[in-house]
Coordinates of C-alpha atoms in Angstrom, one line a residue:
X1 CA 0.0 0.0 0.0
X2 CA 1.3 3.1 -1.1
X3 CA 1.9 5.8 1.9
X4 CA -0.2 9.0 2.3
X5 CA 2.7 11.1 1.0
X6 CA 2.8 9.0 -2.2
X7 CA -1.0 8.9 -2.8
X8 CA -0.8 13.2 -2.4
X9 CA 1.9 12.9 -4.8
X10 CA 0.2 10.7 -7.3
X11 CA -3.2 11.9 -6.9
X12 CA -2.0 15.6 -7.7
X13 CA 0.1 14.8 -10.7
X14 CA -3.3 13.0 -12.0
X15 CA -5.5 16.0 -11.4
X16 CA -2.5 18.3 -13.0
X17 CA -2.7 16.3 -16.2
X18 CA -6.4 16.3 -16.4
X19 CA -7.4 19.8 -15.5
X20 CA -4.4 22.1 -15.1
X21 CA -2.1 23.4 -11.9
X22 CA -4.6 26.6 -11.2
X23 CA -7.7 24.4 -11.5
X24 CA -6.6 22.2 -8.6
X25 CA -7.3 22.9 -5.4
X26 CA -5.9 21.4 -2.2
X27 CA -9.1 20.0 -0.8
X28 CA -9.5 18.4 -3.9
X29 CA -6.3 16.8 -4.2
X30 CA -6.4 15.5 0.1
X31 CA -10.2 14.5 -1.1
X32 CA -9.4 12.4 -4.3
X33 CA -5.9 10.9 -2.1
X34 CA -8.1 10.0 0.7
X35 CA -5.6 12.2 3.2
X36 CA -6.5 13.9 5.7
X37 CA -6.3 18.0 5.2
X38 CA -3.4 18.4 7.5
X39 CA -1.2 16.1 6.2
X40 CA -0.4 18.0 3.1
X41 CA 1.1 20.8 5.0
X42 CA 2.8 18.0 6.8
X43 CA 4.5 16.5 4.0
X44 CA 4.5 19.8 2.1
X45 CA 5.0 22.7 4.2
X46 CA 5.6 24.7 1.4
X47 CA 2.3 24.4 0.0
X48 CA 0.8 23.7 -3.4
X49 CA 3.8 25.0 -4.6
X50 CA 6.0 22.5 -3.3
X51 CA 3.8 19.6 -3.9
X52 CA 3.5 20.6 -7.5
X53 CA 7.2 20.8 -8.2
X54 CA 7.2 17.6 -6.2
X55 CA 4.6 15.6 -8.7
X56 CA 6.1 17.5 -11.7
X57 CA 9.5 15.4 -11.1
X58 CA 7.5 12.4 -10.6
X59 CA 5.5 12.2 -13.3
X60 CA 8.6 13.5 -15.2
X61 CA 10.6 10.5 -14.4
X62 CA 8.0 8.0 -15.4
X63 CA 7.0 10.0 -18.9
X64 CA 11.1 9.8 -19.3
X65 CA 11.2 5.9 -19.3
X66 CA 8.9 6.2 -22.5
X67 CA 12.2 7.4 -24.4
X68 CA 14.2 3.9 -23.7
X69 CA 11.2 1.9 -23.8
X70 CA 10.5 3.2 -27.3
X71 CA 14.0 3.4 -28.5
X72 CA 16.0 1.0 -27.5
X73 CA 14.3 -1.8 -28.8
X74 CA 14.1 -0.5 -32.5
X75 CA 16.0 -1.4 -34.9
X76 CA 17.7 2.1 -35.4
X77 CA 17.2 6.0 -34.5
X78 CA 15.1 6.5 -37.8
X79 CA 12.5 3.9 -36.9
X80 CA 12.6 5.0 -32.9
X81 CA 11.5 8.0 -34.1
X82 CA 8.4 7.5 -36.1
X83 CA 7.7 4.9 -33.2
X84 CA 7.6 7.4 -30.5
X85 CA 5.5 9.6 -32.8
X86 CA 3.2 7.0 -33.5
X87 CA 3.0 5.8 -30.1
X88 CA 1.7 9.4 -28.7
X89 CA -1.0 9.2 -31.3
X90 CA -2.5 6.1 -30.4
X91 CA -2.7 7.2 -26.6
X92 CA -4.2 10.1 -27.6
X93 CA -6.7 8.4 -29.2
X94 CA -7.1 6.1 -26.7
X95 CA -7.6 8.4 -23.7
X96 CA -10.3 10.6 -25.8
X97 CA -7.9 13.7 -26.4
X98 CA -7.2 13.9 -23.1
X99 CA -4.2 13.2 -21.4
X100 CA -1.2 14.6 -23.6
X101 CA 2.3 16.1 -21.7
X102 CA 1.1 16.7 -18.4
X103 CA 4.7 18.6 -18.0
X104 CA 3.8 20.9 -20.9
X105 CA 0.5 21.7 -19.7
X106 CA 1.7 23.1 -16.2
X107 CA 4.8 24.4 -17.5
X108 CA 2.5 27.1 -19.6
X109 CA 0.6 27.5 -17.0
X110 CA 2.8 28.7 -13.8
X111 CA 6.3 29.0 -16.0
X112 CA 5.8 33.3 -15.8
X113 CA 4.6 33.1 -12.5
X114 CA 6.3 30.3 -10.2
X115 CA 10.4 30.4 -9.9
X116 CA 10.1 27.1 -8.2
X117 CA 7.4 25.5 -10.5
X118 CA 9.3 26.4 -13.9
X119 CA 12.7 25.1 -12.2
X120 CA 10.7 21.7 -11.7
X121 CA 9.9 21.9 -15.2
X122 CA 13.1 22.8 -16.8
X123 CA 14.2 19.6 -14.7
X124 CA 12.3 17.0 -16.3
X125 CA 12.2 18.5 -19.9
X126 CA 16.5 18.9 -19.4
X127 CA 16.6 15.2 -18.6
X128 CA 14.4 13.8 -21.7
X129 CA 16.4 15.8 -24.0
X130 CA 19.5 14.0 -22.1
X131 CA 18.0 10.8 -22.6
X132 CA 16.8 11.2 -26.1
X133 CA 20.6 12.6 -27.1
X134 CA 22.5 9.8 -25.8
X135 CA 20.3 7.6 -28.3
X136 CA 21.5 9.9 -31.0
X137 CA 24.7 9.8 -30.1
X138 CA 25.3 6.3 -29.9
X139 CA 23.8 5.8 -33.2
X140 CA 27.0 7.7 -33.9
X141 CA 25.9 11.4 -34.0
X142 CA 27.8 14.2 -32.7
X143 CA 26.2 15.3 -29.5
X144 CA 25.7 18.8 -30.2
X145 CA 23.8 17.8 -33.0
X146 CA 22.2 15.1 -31.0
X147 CA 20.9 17.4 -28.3
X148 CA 19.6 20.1 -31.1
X149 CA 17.9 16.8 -33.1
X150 CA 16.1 15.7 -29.2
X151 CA 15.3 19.5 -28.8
X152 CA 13.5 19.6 -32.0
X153 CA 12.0 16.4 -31.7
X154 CA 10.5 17.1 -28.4
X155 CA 9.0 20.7 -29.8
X156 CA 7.6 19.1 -32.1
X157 CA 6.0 16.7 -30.0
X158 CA 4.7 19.3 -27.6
X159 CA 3.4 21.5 -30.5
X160 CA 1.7 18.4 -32.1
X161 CA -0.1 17.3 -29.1
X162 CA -1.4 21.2 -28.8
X163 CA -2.8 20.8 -32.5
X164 CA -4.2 17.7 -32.4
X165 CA -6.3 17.5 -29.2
X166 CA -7.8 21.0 -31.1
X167 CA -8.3 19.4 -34.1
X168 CA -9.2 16.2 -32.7
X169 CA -6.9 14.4 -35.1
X170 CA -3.4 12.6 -34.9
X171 CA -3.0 14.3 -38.1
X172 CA -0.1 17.0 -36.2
X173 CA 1.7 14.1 -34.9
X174 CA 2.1 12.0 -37.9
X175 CA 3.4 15.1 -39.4
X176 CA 5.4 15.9 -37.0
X177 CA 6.9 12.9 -36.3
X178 CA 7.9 12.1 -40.2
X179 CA 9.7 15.7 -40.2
X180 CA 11.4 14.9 -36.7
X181 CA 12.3 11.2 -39.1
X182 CA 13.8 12.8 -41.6
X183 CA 15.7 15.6 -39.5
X184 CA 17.5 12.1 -37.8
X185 CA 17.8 10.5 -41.4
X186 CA 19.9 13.8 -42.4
X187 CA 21.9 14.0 -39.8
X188 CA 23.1 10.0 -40.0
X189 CA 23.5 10.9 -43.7
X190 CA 26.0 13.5 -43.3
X191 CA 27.7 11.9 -40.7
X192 CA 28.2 9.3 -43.4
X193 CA 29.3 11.7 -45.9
X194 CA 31.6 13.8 -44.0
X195 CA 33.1 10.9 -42.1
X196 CA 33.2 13.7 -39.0
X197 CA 30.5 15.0 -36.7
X198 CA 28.3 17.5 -38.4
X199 CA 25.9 20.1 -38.0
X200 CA 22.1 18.8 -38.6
X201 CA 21.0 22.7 -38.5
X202 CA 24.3 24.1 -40.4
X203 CA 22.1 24.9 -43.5
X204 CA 20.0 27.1 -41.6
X205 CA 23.4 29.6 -40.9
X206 CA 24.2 28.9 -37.6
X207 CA 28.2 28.1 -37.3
X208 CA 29.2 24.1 -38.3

């Protein structure tokens, strides 16, 4: 049985996804965990605030296991890709439109007003760009170009999931995830070319 800290935790991290930092209240979250009032400030002295930075870095951590679960068994980078693409779709789909990045969400909500929300943010986005690089890189890209290659890849994704829960279509993310394909596909190809590392983004006139 999990303990009454980890049910706050997990309980609020649920709500966040569903219906936003601002629209969740602390009753509701002690209510839906099954805690009593008290013990929020108990575990969380600094408030909402702290327990949302806290369930920011948990879900965070679990979203980031996606990345290795999805790449690592493909057969190479280019293939990862479009599987990780493909795989947000179909959970879209599945969940009605409804659950997309739960990071993102908060993040665009308290990022301009919350020091110690966006930090918690910047945290977890910072280590799935990390984790996504190091595939790139050992599918022998330069890591500079790997981390601007997980950087886009990751926009994209966010941006997607922003057009398609409007449009109600995975349209945005098939899109998005062929592009984000064929960004990786480029880079591997001048890598082979140029027999050095390369910049994927050179053509666009910043400095190789």
């Amino acid at each position: 049985m999990s303990s009454t800290r980890d049910r706050i935790v997990q309980t609020s991290a649920e709500l966040f996804r569903r219906q936003g930092y601002a629209a969740t209240g602390v009753k509701q979250i002690v209510t839906a965990a099954q805690a009593p009032f008290g013990s929020l400030y108990h575990f969380f002295p600094g408030g909402k605030e702290q327990l949302g930075a806290e369930a920011i870095r948990t879900s965070g951590a679990i979203y980031a296991l996606l990345i290795p679960a999805v790449f690592d068994p493909a057969p190479d980078v280019v293939t990862a890709v479009r599987d990780f693409f493909a795989g947000a779709a179909q959970h879209l789909v599945e969940t009605d439109y409804a659950d997309a990045c739960p990071i993102a969400t908060v993040a665009l909500e308290v990022s301009s007003s919350s020091e110690t929300m966006r930090e918690a943010c910047a945290e977890v986005f910072e280590s799935w760009i990390v984790a996504g690089a190091e595939r790139f890189v050992a599918a022998g890209i330069c890591p500079a170009t790997a981390r601007e290659l997980t950087v886009g890849m990751l926009a994209a994704l966010e941006g997607a999931f922003v057009l398609a829960r409007a449009l109600r279509s995975t349209g945005p993310l098939e899109v998005a995830g062929e592009l984000a394909a064929r960004a990786v596909e480029e880079a591997l190809a001048d890598e082979a070319a140029n027999g050095e590392p390369t910049r994927a983004l050179r053509r666009t006139g910043r400095p190789a």
